[in-house]
mmCIF file of C-alpha atoms in Angstrom:
data_model
loop_
_atom_site.group_PDB
_atom_site.id
_atom_site.type_symbol
_atom_site.label_atom_id
_atom_site.label_comp_id
_atom_site.label_asym_id
_atom_site.label_seq_id
_atom_site.Cartn_x
_atom_site.Cartn_y
_atom_site.Cartn_z
ATOM 1 C CA UNK A 81 0.050 0.033 -0.092
ATOM 2 C CA UNK A 82 2.765 2.481 0.833
ATOM 3 C CA UNK A 83 4.663 1.699 -2.321
ATOM 4 C CA UNK A 84 1.330 2.297 -4.277
ATOM 5 C CA UNK A 85 0.745 5.715 -2.509
ATOM 6 C CA UNK A 86 4.402 6.727 -3.358
ATOM 7 C CA UNK A 87 3.902 5.756 -7.029
ATOM 8 C CA UNK A 88 0.736 7.880 -7.045
ATOM 9 C CA UNK A 89 2.536 10.819 -5.467
ATOM 10 C CA UNK A 90 5.541 10.611 -8.029
ATOM 11 C CA UNK A 91 5.648 13.614 -10.356
ATOM 12 C CA UNK A 92 2.555 15.316 -8.583
ATOM 13 C CA UNK A 93 3.534 19.071 -8.239
ATOM 14 C CA UNK A 94 2.393 21.077 -5.395
ATOM 15 C CA UNK A 95 2.545 24.904 -5.224
ATOM 16 C CA UNK A 96 2.820 26.268 -1.581
ATOM 17 C CA UNK A 97 2.070 29.873 -1.263
ATOM 18 C CA UNK A 98 2.771 31.496 2.086
ATOM 19 C CA UNK A 99 4.465 34.749 3.082
ATOM 20 C CA UNK A 100 5.668 33.239 6.306
ATOM 21 C CA UNK A 101 8.987 31.504 5.386
ATOM 22 C CA UNK A 102 8.760 29.057 8.461
ATOM 23 C CA UNK A 103 5.392 27.572 7.647
ATOM 24 C CA UNK A 104 6.274 27.564 3.914
ATOM 25 C CA UNK A 105 9.537 25.571 4.721
ATOM 26 C CA UNK A 106 7.815 23.189 7.204
ATOM 27 C CA UNK A 107 4.984 22.428 4.774
ATOM 28 C CA UNK A 108 7.171 21.923 1.866
ATOM 29 C CA UNK A 109 9.340 19.769 3.624
ATOM 30 C CA UNK A 110 6.759 17.469 4.638
ATOM 31 C CA UNK A 111 5.196 17.375 1.031
ATOM 32 C CA UNK A 112 8.741 16.774 -0.174
ATOM 33 C CA UNK A 113 9.342 13.782 2.013
ATOM 34 C CA UNK A 114 5.846 12.493 1.096
ATOM 35 C CA UNK A 115 7.092 12.393 -2.646
ATOM 36 C CA UNK A 116 5.571 15.297 -4.143
ATOM 37 C CA UNK A 117 7.508 17.893 -6.139
ATOM 38 C CA UNK A 118 7.172 21.255 -4.331
ATOM 39 C CA UNK A 119 7.311 24.837 -5.721
ATOM 40 C CA UNK A 120 7.149 27.782 -3.215
ATOM 41 C CA UNK A 121 5.964 31.292 -3.636
ATOM 42 C CA UNK A 122 5.808 34.137 -0.932
ATOM 43 C CA UNK A 123 3.192 36.280 -2.521
ATOM 44 C CA UNK A 124 0.327 36.463 -4.968
ATOM 45 C CA UNK A 125 2.229 37.662 -8.048
ATOM 46 C CA UNK A 126 5.214 35.205 -7.505
ATOM 47 C CA UNK A 127 2.561 32.450 -7.106
ATOM 48 C CA UNK A 128 0.929 33.228 -10.346
ATOM 49 C CA UNK A 129 4.145 33.452 -12.206
ATOM 50 C CA UNK A 130 5.286 30.118 -10.710
ATOM 51 C CA UNK A 131 2.034 28.621 -11.810
ATOM 52 C CA UNK A 132 2.332 29.949 -15.367
ATOM 53 C CA UNK A 133 5.799 28.416 -15.647
ATOM 54 C CA UNK A 134 4.931 24.955 -14.094
ATOM 55 C CA UNK A 135 1.051 24.451 -13.725
ATOM 56 C CA UNK A 136 0.735 22.586 -10.271
ATOM 57 C CA UNK A 137 -1.438 19.609 -9.798
ATOM 58 C CA UNK A 138 -2.573 21.372 -6.425
ATOM 59 C CA UNK A 139 -1.994 24.623 -4.708
ATOM 60 C CA UNK A 140 -1.701 24.899 -0.786
ATOM 61 C CA UNK A 141 -2.600 28.721 -0.639
ATOM 62 C CA UNK A 142 -2.629 30.986 2.501
ATOM 63 C CA UNK A 143 -5.549 33.322 2.466
ATOM 64 C CA UNK A 144 -3.534 36.343 4.207
ATOM 65 C CA UNK A 145 -0.852 37.335 1.709
ATOM 66 C CA UNK A 146 0.503 40.684 1.352
ATOM 67 C CA UNK A 147 -0.651 42.957 -1.545
ATOM 68 C CA UNK A 148 -2.878 40.299 -3.400
ATOM 69 C CA UNK A 149 -4.683 38.147 -1.063
ATOM 70 C CA UNK A 150 -5.259 34.459 -1.442
ATOM 71 C CA UNK A 151 -8.805 34.884 -2.451
ATOM 72 C CA UNK A 152 -7.654 36.965 -5.557
ATOM 73 C CA UNK A 153 -4.914 34.440 -6.167
ATOM 74 C CA UNK A 154 -7.435 31.709 -6.291
ATOM 75 C CA UNK A 155 -9.754 33.654 -8.592
ATOM 76 C CA UNK A 156 -6.823 34.373 -10.945
ATOM 77 C CA UNK A 157 -5.520 30.690 -11.238
ATOM 78 C CA UNK A 158 -9.018 29.452 -11.652
ATOM 79 C CA UNK A 159 -9.390 31.976 -14.503
ATOM 80 C CA UNK A 160 -6.357 30.179 -16.326
ATOM 81 C CA UNK A 161 -7.379 26.695 -15.692
ATOM 82 C CA UNK A 162 -8.856 24.162 -13.237
ATOM 83 C CA UNK A 163 -6.610 23.278 -10.195
ATOM 84 C CA UNK A 164 -7.476 22.042 -6.743
ATOM 85 C CA UNK A 165 -6.784 24.370 -4.105
ATOM 86 C CA UNK A 166 -6.443 24.006 -0.319
ATOM 87 C CA UNK A 167 -6.736 27.246 1.679
ATOM 88 C CA UNK A 168 -4.837 28.017 4.887
ATOM 89 C CA UNK A 169 -6.827 30.152 7.127
ATOM 90 C CA UNK A 170 -6.611 31.639 10.553
ATOM 91 C CA UNK A 171 -8.925 29.836 13.203
ATOM 92 C CA UNK A 172 -11.299 32.589 13.792
ATOM 93 C CA UNK A 173 -11.648 33.924 10.119
ATOM 94 C CA UNK A 174 -14.918 31.768 9.381
ATOM 95 C CA UNK A 175 -16.271 34.378 6.905
ATOM 96 C CA UNK A 176 -12.991 34.143 4.989
ATOM 97 C CA UNK A 177 -13.078 30.160 4.910
ATOM 98 C CA UNK A 178 -16.940 30.337 3.654
ATOM 99 C CA UNK A 179 -15.683 32.707 1.007
ATOM 100 C CA UNK A 180 -12.864 30.688 -0.050
ATOM 101 C CA UNK A 181 -15.122 27.784 -0.583
ATOM 102 C CA UNK A 182 -17.561 29.848 -2.475
ATOM 103 C CA UNK A 183 -14.916 30.806 -5.071
ATOM 104 C CA UNK A 184 -13.872 27.279 -5.495
ATOM 105 C CA UNK A 185 -11.343 26.206 -2.993
ATOM 106 C CA UNK A 186 -11.530 22.395 -2.535
ATOM 107 C CA UNK A 187 -10.628 22.200 1.124
ATOM 108 C CA UNK A 188 -9.156 24.410 3.973
ATOM 109 C CA UNK A 189 -6.799 23.931 6.984
ATOM 110 C CA UNK A 190 -6.932 26.094 9.868
ATOM 111 C CA UNK A 191 -3.771 27.414 11.514
ATOM 112 C CA UNK A 192 -2.090 26.250 13.588
ATOM 113 C CA UNK A 193 -2.387 22.863 11.845
ATOM 114 C CA UNK A 194 -0.505 19.551 11.892
ATOM 115 C CA UNK A 195 1.722 19.378 8.792
ATOM 116 C CA UNK A 196 0.932 15.638 8.634
ATOM 117 C CA UNK A 197 -2.834 16.457 8.455
ATOM 118 C CA UNK A 198 -2.272 18.801 5.659
ATOM 119 C CA UNK A 199 -0.284 16.037 3.747
ATOM 120 C CA UNK A 200 -3.245 13.764 4.118
ATOM 121 C CA UNK A 201 -5.553 16.493 2.911
ATOM 122 C CA UNK A 202 -3.390 16.812 -0.143
ATOM 123 C CA UNK A 203 -3.439 13.122 -0.843
ATOM 124 C CA UNK A 204 -7.253 13.128 -0.506
ATOM 125 C CA UNK A 205 -7.873 15.899 -2.874
ATOM 126 C CA UNK A 206 -5.515 14.661 -5.440
ATOM 127 C CA UNK A 207 -6.858 11.113 -5.342
ATOM 128 C CA UNK A 208 -10.225 12.545 -5.964
ATOM 129 C CA UNK A 209 -8.837 14.616 -8.824
ATOM 130 C CA UNK A 210 -7.443 11.605 -10.739
ATOM 131 C CA UNK A 211 -9.574 9.829 -13.236
ATOM 132 C CA UNK A 212 -11.594 6.967 -11.710
ATOM 133 C CA UNK A 213 -11.669 3.503 -12.965
ATOM 134 C CA UNK A 214 -14.381 3.197 -15.679
ATOM 135 C CA UNK A 215 -17.726 2.655 -14.279
ATOM 136 C CA UNK A 216 -20.036 4.018 -16.977
ATOM 137 C CA UNK A 217 -21.619 7.388 -17.557
ATOM 138 C CA UNK A 218 -24.107 8.308 -14.863
ATOM 139 C CA UNK A 219 -27.337 10.108 -16.180
ATOM 140 C CA UNK A 220 -30.376 11.742 -14.619
ATOM 141 C CA UNK A 221 -32.592 14.575 -15.170
ATOM 142 C CA UNK A 222 -30.560 15.963 -18.210
ATOM 143 C CA UNK A 223 -27.301 15.635 -16.258
ATOM 144 C CA UNK A 224 -24.507 13.377 -17.275
ATOM 145 C CA UNK A 225 -21.225 12.528 -15.155
ATOM 146 C CA UNK A 226 -18.289 10.542 -16.698
ATOM 147 C CA UNK A 227 -16.274 9.597 -13.768
ATOM 148 C CA UNK A 228 -13.396 8.196 -15.927
ATOM 149 C CA UNK A 229 -12.997 11.200 -17.890
ATOM 150 C CA UNK A 230 -13.884 13.674 -14.959
ATOM 151 C CA UNK A 231 -16.441 15.302 -17.047
ATOM 152 C CA UNK A 232 -20.030 16.425 -16.298
ATOM 153 C CA UNK A 233 -22.738 18.058 -18.641
ATOM 154 C CA UNK A 234 -26.068 19.539 -18.235
ATOM 155 C CA UNK A 235 -28.489 19.236 -21.258
ATOM 156 C CA UNK A 236 -25.155 18.498 -23.373
ATOM 157 C CA UNK A 237 -23.195 21.551 -22.167
ATOM 158 C CA UNK A 238 -20.037 20.955 -20.290
ATOM 159 C CA UNK A 239 -20.171 21.950 -16.660
ATOM 160 C CA UNK A 240 -17.094 23.512 -15.059
ATOM 161 C CA UNK A 241 -16.903 21.940 -11.758
ATOM 162 C CA UNK A 242 -14.305 21.831 -8.939
ATOM 163 C CA UNK A 243 -13.035 18.445 -7.592
ATOM 164 C CA UNK A 244 -15.422 18.419 -4.746
ATOM 165 C CA UNK A 245 -18.356 19.663 -6.835
ATOM 166 C CA UNK A 246 -17.695 16.744 -9.343
ATOM 167 C CA UNK A 247 -17.562 14.098 -6.486
ATOM 168 C CA UNK A 248 -20.676 15.463 -4.917
ATOM 169 C CA UNK A 249 -22.704 15.503 -8.137
ATOM 170 C CA UNK A 250 -21.465 11.967 -9.021
ATOM 171 C CA UNK A 251 -22.511 10.709 -5.487
ATOM 172 C CA UNK A 252 -25.861 12.119 -5.858
ATOM 173 C CA UNK A 253 -26.383 10.742 -9.280
ATOM 174 C CA UNK A 254 -25.411 7.244 -7.909
ATOM 175 C CA UNK A 255 -28.085 7.351 -5.258
ATOM 176 C CA UNK A 256 -31.152 9.212 -6.574
ATOM 177 C CA UNK A 257 -33.954 9.493 -4.196
ATOM 178 C CA UNK A 258 -31.965 8.719 -0.990
ATOM 179 C CA UNK A 259 -31.520 11.452 1.758
ATOM 180 C CA UNK A 260 -27.998 11.969 3.113
ATOM 181 C CA UNK A 261 -27.271 14.097 6.147
ATOM 182 C CA UNK A 262 -24.327 16.471 5.975
ATOM 183 C CA UNK A 263 -22.294 14.026 8.161
ATOM 184 C CA UNK A 264 -22.901 11.316 5.540
ATOM 185 C CA UNK A 265 -21.817 13.497 2.713
ATOM 186 C CA UNK A 266 -18.800 14.589 4.501
ATOM 187 C CA UNK A 267 -17.739 10.892 5.240
ATOM 188 C CA UNK A 268 -18.590 9.654 1.701
ATOM 189 C CA UNK A 269 -17.555 12.340 -0.568
ATOM 190 C CA UNK A 270 -14.787 14.105 1.474
ATOM 191 C CA UNK A 271 -13.535 10.890 3.070
ATOM 192 C CA UNK A 272 -13.608 12.403 6.551
ATOM 193 C CA UNK A 273 -15.170 11.243 9.761
ATOM 194 C CA UNK A 274 -15.133 14.816 11.221
ATOM 195 C CA UNK A 275 -14.889 18.306 9.935
ATOM 196 C CA UNK A 276 -16.620 21.717 9.573
ATOM 197 C CA UNK A 277 -20.125 20.710 8.105
ATOM 198 C CA UNK A 278 -20.445 24.199 6.511
ATOM 199 C CA UNK A 279 -18.110 23.028 3.767
ATOM 200 C CA UNK A 280 -20.830 20.585 2.657
ATOM 201 C CA UNK A 281 -23.340 23.432 2.896
ATOM 202 C CA UNK A 282 -21.387 25.643 0.670
ATOM 203 C CA UNK A 283 -20.558 23.006 -2.010
ATOM 204 C CA UNK A 284 -24.403 22.169 -2.193
ATOM 205 C CA UNK A 285 -25.114 25.661 -2.793
ATOM 206 C CA UNK A 286 -22.310 26.121 -5.361
ATOM 207 C CA UNK A 287 -23.418 22.950 -7.171
ATOM 208 C CA UNK A 288 -27.156 23.973 -7.147
ATOM 209 C CA UNK A 289 -25.931 27.169 -8.998
ATOM 210 C CA UNK A 290 -24.486 25.067 -11.860
ATOM 211 C CA UNK A 291 -27.052 22.415 -12.164
ATOM 212 C CA UNK A 292 -30.329 23.886 -11.199
ATOM 213 C CA UNK A 293 -32.448 25.920 -13.714
ATOM 214 C CA UNK A 294 -33.419 28.222 -10.610
ATOM 215 C CA UNK A 295 -31.067 27.823 -7.609
ATOM 216 C CA UNK A 296 -33.346 29.761 -5.385
ATOM 217 C CA UNK A 297 -36.052 27.001 -5.893
ATOM 218 C CA UNK A 298 -33.843 23.789 -6.412
ATOM 219 C CA UNK A 299 -35.887 20.920 -8.113
ATOM 220 C CA UNK A 300 -32.742 18.512 -8.301
ATOM 221 C CA UNK A 301 -30.869 18.769 -5.163
ATOM 222 C CA UNK A 302 -33.557 19.175 -2.449
ATOM 223 C CA UNK A 303 -33.095 20.161 1.122
ATOM 224 C CA UNK A 304 -34.910 17.807 3.339
ATOM 225 C CA UNK A 305 -35.283 19.988 6.591
ATOM 226 C CA UNK A 306 -33.739 18.602 9.854
ATOM 227 C CA UNK A 307 -32.191 15.805 7.712
ATOM 228 C CA UNK A 308 -29.966 16.730 4.932
ATOM 229 C CA UNK A 309 -30.362 16.425 0.982
ATOM 230 C CA UNK A 310 -32.034 14.340 -1.542
ATOM 231 C CA UNK A 311 -31.254 14.227 -5.290
ATOM 232 C CA UNK A 312 -34.475 13.982 -7.168
ATOM 233 C CA UNK A 313 -33.375 12.107 -10.631
ATOM 234 C CA UNK A 314 -36.791 12.476 -12.196
ATOM 235 C CA UNK A 315 -36.857 16.226 -11.684
#
């Protein structure tokens, strides 16, 4: 198992963006020892330049950067192409964390954090970003999801989904009509047994904005009050 994990990490490029040289050095060291190719940047413009020179497979991005903050860096990177992003945030900055998820961050870790935990989060996001084994295209209510190609479409038009949004939609399409709590979704889609459940709420809201005809009155991903969410495949 460990050899297989090392093989999967080989060649995966992670860009670490943090203006604190100590944090950047520690994070980079742990990722390097885990088998990743690591680039480092100390501010937003440097991060964009490094990403343009060598497009990363994943970005570990501090929210509080001098000049151009992490949210703007994330927006600009996403404007150039899809890339998984893990945000680093201060413990009390809940609004910033939610905003980071709103603009497409796939995950976040609060400071102070365990570097080992961060490596596990990187592994989790990258694992889900890789093409899955062929299992057939999932279709329902005008939506189609190809897990092997990591492509999704609505009425034939391709959807621009983040890693987590894609996984969430694929999960819903696999189990139409079933109700899942946020804890269920956190465990089954994110692979975590614990975490901030607002992460699920934000991703459901973002996904609705891309798959619903009227996100304010969702017909596909319905809220079951006091329980969780249900995907109506016949809507």
